[in-house]
Coordinates of C-alpha atoms in Angstrom, one line a residue:
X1 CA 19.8 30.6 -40.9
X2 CA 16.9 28.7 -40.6
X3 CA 13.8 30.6 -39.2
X4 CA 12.1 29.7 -36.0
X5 CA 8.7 28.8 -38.7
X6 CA 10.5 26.3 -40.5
X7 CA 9.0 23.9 -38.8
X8 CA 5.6 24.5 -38.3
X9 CA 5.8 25.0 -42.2
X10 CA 7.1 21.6 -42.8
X11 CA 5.1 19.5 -40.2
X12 CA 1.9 21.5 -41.2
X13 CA 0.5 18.8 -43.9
X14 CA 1.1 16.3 -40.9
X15 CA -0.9 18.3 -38.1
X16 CA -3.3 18.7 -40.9
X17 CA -4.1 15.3 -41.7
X18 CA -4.5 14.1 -38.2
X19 CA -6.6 16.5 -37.6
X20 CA -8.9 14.8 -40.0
X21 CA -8.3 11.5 -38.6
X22 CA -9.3 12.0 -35.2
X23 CA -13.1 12.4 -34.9
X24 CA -12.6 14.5 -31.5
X25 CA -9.2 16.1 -30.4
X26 CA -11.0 16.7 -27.2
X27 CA -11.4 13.4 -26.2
X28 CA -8.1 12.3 -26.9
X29 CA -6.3 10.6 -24.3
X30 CA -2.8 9.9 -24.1
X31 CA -2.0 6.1 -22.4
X32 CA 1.4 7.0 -21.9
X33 CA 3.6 9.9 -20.9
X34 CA 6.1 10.9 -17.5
X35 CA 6.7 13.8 -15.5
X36 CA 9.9 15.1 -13.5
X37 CA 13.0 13.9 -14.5
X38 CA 15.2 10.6 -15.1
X39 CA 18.3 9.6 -14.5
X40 CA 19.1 9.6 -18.0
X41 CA 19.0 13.3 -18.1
X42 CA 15.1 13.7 -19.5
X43 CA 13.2 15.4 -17.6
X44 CA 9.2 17.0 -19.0
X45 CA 7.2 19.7 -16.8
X46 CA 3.9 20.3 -16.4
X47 CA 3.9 23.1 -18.5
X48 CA 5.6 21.3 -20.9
X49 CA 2.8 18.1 -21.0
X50 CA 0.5 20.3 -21.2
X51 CA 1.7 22.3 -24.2
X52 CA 2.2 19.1 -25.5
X53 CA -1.1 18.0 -25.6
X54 CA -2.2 21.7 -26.5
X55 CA -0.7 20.6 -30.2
X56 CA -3.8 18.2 -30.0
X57 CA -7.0 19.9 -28.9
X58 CA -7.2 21.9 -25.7
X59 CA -8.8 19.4 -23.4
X60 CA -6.9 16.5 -24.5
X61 CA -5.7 14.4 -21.4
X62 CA -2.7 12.0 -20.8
X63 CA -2.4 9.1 -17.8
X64 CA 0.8 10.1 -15.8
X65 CA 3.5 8.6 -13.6
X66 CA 7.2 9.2 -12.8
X67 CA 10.3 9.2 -14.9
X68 CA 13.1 7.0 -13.4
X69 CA 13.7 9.7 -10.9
X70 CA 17.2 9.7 -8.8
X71 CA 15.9 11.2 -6.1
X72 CA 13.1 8.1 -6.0
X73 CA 14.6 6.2 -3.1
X74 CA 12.6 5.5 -0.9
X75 CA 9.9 3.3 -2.9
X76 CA 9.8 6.3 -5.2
X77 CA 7.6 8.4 -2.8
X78 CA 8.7 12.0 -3.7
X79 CA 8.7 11.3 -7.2
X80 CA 5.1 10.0 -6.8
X81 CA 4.2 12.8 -4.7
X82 CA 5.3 15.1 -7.3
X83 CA 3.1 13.3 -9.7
X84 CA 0.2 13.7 -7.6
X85 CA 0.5 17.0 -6.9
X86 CA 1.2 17.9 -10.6
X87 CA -2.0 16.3 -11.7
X88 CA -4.3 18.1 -9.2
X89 CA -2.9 21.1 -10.7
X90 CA -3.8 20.3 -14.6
X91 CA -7.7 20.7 -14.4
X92 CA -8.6 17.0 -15.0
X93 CA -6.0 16.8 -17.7
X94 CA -3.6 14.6 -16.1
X95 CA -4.1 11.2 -15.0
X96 CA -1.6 9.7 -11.9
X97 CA -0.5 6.5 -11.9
X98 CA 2.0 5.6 -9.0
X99 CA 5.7 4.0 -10.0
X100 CA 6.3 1.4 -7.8
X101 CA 9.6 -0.6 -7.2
X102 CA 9.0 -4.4 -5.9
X103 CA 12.0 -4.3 -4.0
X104 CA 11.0 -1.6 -1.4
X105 CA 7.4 -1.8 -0.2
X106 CA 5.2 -1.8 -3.0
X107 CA 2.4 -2.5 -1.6
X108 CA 2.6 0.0 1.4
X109 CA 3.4 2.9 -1.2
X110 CA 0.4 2.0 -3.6
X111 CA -2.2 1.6 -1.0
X112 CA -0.6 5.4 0.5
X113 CA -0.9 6.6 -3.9
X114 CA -4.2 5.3 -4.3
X115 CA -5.4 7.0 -0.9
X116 CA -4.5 10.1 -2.2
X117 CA -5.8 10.2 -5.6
X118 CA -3.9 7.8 -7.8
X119 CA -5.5 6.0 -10.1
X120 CA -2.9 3.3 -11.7
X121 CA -0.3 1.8 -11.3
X122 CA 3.1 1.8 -13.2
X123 CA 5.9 -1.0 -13.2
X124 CA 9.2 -0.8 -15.4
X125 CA 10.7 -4.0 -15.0
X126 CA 13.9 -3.1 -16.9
X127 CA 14.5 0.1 -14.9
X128 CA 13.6 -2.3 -11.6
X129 CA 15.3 -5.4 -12.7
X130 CA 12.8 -7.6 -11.1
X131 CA 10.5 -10.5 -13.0
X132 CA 6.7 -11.6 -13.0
X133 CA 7.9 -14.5 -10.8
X134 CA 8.5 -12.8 -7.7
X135 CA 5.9 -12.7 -4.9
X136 CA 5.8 -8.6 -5.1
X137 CA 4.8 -8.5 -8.4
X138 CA 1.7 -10.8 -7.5
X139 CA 1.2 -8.5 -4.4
X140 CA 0.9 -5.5 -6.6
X141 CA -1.6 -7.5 -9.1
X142 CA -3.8 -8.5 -6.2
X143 CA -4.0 -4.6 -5.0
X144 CA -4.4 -3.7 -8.0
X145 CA -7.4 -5.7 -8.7
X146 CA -8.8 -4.9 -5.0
X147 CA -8.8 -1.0 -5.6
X148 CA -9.8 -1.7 -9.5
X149 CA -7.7 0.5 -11.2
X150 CA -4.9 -0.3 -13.9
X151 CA -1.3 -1.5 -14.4
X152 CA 1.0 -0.2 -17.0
X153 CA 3.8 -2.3 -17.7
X154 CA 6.7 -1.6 -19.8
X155 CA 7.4 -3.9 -22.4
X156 CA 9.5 -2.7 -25.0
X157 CA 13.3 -3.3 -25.7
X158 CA 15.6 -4.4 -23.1
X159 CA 13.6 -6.8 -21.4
X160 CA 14.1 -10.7 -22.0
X161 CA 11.0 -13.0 -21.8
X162 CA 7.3 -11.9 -20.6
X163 CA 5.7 -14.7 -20.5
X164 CA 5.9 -14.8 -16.8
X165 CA 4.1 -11.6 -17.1
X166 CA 1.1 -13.2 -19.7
X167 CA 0.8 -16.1 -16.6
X168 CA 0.0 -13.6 -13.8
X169 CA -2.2 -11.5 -16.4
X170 CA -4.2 -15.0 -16.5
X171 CA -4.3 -15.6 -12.9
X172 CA -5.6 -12.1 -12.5
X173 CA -8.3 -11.5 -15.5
X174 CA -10.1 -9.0 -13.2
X175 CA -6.8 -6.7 -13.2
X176 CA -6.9 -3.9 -16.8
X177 CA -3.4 -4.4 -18.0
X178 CA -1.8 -2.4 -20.4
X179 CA 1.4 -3.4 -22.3
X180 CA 3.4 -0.3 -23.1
X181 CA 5.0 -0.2 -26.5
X182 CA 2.8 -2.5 -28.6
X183 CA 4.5 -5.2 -26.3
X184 CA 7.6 -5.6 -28.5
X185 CA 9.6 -7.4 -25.8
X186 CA 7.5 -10.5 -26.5
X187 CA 4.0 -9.0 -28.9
X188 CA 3.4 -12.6 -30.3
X189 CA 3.4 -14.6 -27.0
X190 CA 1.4 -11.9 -25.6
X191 CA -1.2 -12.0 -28.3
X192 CA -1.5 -15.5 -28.2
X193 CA -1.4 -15.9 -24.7
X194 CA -3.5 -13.5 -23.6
X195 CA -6.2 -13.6 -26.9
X196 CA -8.9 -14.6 -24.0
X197 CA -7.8 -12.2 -21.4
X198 CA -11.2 -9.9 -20.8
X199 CA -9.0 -6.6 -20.5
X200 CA -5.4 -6.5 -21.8
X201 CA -4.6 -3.3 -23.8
X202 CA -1.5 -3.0 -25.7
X203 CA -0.2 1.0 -26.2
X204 CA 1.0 2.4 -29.5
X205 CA 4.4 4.3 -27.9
X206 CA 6.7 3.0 -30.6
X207 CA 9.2 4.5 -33.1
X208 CA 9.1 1.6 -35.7
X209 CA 5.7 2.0 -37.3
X210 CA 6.1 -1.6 -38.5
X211 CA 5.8 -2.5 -34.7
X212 CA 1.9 -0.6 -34.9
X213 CA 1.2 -2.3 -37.9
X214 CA 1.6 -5.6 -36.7
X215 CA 0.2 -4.8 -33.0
X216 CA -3.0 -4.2 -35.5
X217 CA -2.6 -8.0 -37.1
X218 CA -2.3 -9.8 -34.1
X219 CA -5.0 -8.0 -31.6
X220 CA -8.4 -6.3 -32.2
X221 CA -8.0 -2.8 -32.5
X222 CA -10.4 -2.8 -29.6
X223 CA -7.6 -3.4 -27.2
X224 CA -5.3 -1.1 -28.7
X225 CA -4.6 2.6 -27.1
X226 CA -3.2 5.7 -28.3
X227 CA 0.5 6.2 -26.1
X228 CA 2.9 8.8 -26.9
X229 CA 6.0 7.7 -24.0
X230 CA 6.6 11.4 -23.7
X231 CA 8.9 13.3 -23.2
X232 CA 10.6 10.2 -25.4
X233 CA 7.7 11.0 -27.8
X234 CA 5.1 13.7 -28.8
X235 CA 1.7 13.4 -28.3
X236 CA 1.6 15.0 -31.8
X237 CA 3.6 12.7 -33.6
X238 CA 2.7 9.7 -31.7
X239 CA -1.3 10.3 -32.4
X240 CA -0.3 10.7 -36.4
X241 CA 1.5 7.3 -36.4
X242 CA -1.7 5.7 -34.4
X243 CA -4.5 7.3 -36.6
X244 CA -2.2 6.5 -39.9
X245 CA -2.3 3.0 -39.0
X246 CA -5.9 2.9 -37.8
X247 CA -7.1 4.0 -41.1
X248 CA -4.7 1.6 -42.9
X249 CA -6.6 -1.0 -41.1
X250 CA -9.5 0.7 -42.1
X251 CA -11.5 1.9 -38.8
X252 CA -14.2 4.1 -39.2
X253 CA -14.7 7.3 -37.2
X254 CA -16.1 5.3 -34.1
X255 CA -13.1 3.0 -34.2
X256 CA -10.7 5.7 -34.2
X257 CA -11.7 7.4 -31.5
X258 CA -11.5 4.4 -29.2
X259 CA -7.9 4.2 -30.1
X260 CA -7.2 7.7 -29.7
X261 CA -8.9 7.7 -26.0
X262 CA -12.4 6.1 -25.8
X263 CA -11.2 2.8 -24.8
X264 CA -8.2 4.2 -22.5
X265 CA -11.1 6.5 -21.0
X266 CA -14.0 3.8 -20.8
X267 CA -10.9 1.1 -18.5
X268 CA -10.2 4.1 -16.1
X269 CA -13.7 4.6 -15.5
X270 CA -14.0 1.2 -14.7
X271 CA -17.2 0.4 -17.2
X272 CA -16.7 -2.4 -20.0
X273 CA -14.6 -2.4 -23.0
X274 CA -16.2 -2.6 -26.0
X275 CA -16.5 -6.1 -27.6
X276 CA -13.3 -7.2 -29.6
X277 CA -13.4 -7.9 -33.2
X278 CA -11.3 -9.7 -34.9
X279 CA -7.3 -7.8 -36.2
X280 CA -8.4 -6.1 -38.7
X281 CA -5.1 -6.3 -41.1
X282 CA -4.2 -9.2 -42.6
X283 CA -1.2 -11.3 -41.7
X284 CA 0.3 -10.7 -45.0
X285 CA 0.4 -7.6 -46.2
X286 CA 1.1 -6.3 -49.9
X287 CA 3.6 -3.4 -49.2
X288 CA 5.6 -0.9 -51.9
X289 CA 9.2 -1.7 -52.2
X290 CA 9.9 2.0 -52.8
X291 CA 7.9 3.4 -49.9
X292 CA 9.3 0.5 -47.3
X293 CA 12.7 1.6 -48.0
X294 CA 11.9 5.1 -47.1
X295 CA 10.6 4.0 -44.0
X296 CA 13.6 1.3 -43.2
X297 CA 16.4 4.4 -43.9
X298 CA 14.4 7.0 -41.8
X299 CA 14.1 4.7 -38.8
X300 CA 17.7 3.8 -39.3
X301 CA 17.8 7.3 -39.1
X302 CA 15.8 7.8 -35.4
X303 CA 17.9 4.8 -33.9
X304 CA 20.9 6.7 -35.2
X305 CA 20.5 9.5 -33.0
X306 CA 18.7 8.0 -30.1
X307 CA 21.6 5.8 -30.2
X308 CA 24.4 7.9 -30.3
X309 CA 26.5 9.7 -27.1
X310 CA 24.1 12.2 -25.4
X311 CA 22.8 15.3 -25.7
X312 CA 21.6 13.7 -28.9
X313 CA 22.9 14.6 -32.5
X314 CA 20.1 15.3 -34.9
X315 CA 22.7 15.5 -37.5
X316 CA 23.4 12.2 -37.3
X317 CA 20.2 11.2 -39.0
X318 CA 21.3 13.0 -42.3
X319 CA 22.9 10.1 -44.0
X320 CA 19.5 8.2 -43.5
X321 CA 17.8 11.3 -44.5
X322 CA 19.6 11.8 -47.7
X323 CA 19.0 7.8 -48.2
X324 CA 15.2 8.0 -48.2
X325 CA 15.3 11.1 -50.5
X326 CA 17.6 9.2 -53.2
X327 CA 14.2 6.9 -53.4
X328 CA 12.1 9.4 -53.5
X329 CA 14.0 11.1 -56.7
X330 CA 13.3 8.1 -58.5
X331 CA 12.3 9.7 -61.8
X332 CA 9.7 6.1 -62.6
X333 CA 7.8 6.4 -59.2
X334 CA 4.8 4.3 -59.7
X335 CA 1.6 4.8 -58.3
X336 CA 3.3 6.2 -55.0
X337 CA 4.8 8.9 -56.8
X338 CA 2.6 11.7 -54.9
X339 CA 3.7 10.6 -51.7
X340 CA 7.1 10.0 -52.4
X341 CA 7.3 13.9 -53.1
X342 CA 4.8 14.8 -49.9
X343 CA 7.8 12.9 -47.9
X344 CA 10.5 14.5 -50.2
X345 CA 9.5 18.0 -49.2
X346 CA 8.8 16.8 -45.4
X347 CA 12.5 15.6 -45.2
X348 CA 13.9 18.9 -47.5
X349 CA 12.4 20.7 -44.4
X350 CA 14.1 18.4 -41.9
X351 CA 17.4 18.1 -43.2
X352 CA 17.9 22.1 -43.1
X353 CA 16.5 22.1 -39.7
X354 CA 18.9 19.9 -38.6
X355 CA 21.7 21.4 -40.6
X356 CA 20.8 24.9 -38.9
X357 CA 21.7 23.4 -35.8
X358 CA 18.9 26.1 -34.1
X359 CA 17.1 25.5 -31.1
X360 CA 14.7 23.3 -33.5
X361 CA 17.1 20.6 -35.2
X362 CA 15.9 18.1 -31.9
X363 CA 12.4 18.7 -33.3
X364 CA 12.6 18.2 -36.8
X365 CA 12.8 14.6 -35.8
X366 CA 9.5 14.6 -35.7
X367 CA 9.5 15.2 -39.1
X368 CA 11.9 12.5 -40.1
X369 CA 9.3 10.2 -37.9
X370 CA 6.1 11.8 -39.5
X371 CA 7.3 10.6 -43.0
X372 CA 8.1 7.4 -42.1
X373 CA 5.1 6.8 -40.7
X374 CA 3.6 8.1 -43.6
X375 CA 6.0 5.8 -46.0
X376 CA 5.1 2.6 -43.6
X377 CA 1.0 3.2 -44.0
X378 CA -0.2 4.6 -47.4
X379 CA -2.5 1.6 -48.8
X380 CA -1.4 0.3 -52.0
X381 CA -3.3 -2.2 -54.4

């Protein structure tokens, strides 16, 4: 039997290391993250957020909003109101955003959120099923831009074509938008699109660390903000794979800590953004053939179980597990042998968590995440 430390034990080094990398756990400030619970059978407390964010210094904060509640008809109002309620009770921890639905009163329900505290907006167009084209969509935009606070918009897998989405941004320059998970759905038209846009950020709430890398190619690191999508991520493990990749692209101490919540904190308080800079990786990359296979197998690894029948197996990620430590048993490592065997013992740790099948196997995930998000960013010559 696996003991209840195991973990702890093996994610240590990780904790450890982004601990160095973020000049000031304090002011760390999660884009990204739900409360209540989803149809989908998620669901993340307040006690639980705030835990959460615990792992990463006591007065780290997180914006908020609702998961894709069942009981959110009508116009998601007691979802919202939950939301609301939960944040005055976190101390100036949590920030609410209202969820919105185009379909039933949008605009009604904002105006009523922002009245009583909110302070952003969020729209899931997947979840929703609407498009940018529709005249609600522009209604929420404009209130937006008249009460000046934020829209969070996912776009991440399942959607088809933003660029709907990048032609409103344009028409509304005044509005902060933030594209949730590096804007996968459609990254390269966004970042071309909207290159001139004065206040476009694009969140890091992604599983594939090569989708962070390249968000860091295409836009200045400026415009990018630390999101964790819990309870679908950690804050813990979501920060790691932001900072990893920040110092990849080799951001100094300042930089870093507008990623991890500087720039986040400096929209919502309505002052300006500091001046982007140019990406700061290049569009070609030289990578480690050993180190990108260990990253490939691991996420093949996450998507495995994510993607699997529900409650989630972590045991299905073994295979993948066992994959990445073939490479890293290679007995002519190269110059990435040390970090082959940092990830080896990481994943030892995370394959007899998951084989214990304790109350922890679910967590050692993060592990299997952790190392591939160390595989996917250590520099090589």
């Amino acid at each position: 039997m696996v003991g209840p430390e195991a973990f702890d034990h093996a994610y240590a080094p990780f904790a450890a290391e982004r601990a160095r990398l973020v000049p000031d756990a304090d002011a760390v400030l999660d884009a990204h993250t739900h409360l209540g619970v989803d149809e989908d059978g998620s669901s993340l407390s307040l006690e639980r957020l705030l835990g959460m964010l615990d792992e990463v210094g006591p007065r780290a904060r997180a914006c908020v909003f609702p998961l894709h509640d069942p009981d959110r008809e009508p116009a998601y109002r007691r979802p919202n109101d939950r939301v609301l309620e939960w944040a005055a009770q976190s101390d100036g921890r949590l920030v609410p955003y209202c969820r919105l639905d185009p379909a039933e009163g949008p605009v009604a329900e904002a105006e009523r959120c922002l009245a009583r505290g909110a302070r952003g907006i969020k729209l899931h167009p997947r979840a929703q099923a609407f498009g940018f084209g529709d005249p609600a969509a522009e209604a929420i935009f404009a209130v937006a831009r008249d009460a000046g606070v934020p829209i969070l918009v996912h776009a991440g897998r399942g959607m088809a074509t933003m660029e709907p989405l990048a032609e409103l941004a344009l028409r509304y320059p005044e509005v902060t938008l933030v594209l949730a998970h590096a804007a996968i759905a459609d990254q390269g038209i966004f970042a071309t699109r909207l290159a001139d846009h004065p206040a476009v950020l694009y969140d890091t709430s992604c599983f594939a660390p090569a989708d962070v890398i390249e968000l860091f190619a295409r836009v200045p690191a400026e415009r990018i903000v630390f999101a964790s999508d819990a309870p679908y991520g950690r804050p813990t493990g979501g920060l790691y794979l932001a900072m990893r990749v920040a110092a990849l692209a080799g951001l100094d101490a300042d930089d870093r800590a507008l990623v991890a919540g500087g720039t986040r904190a400096t929209a919502l308080d309505g002052a300006a953004l500091a001046a982007p800079r140019l990406p700061r990786l290049p569009a070609v990359r030289a990578v480690s053939g050993r180190l990108d296979r260990v990253s490939h197998y691991l996420v093949g690894g996450f998507a495995a179980v994510i993607g699997g029948p529900l409650p989630p197996d972590p045991t299905l990620a073994l295979p993948w597990i066992a994959l990445a430590r073939a490479v890293c048993r290679d007995p002519d490592p190269g110059a990435v042998g040390p970090v082959l065997r940092r990830i080896d013992g990481a994943l030892d740790g995370a394959g007899r968590i998951m084989g214990d099948g304790g109350p922890q196997a679910f967590a050692a995930i993060g592990l299997l995440m952790a190392a591939a998000a160390m595989a996917a960013t250590e520099p090589v010559a």
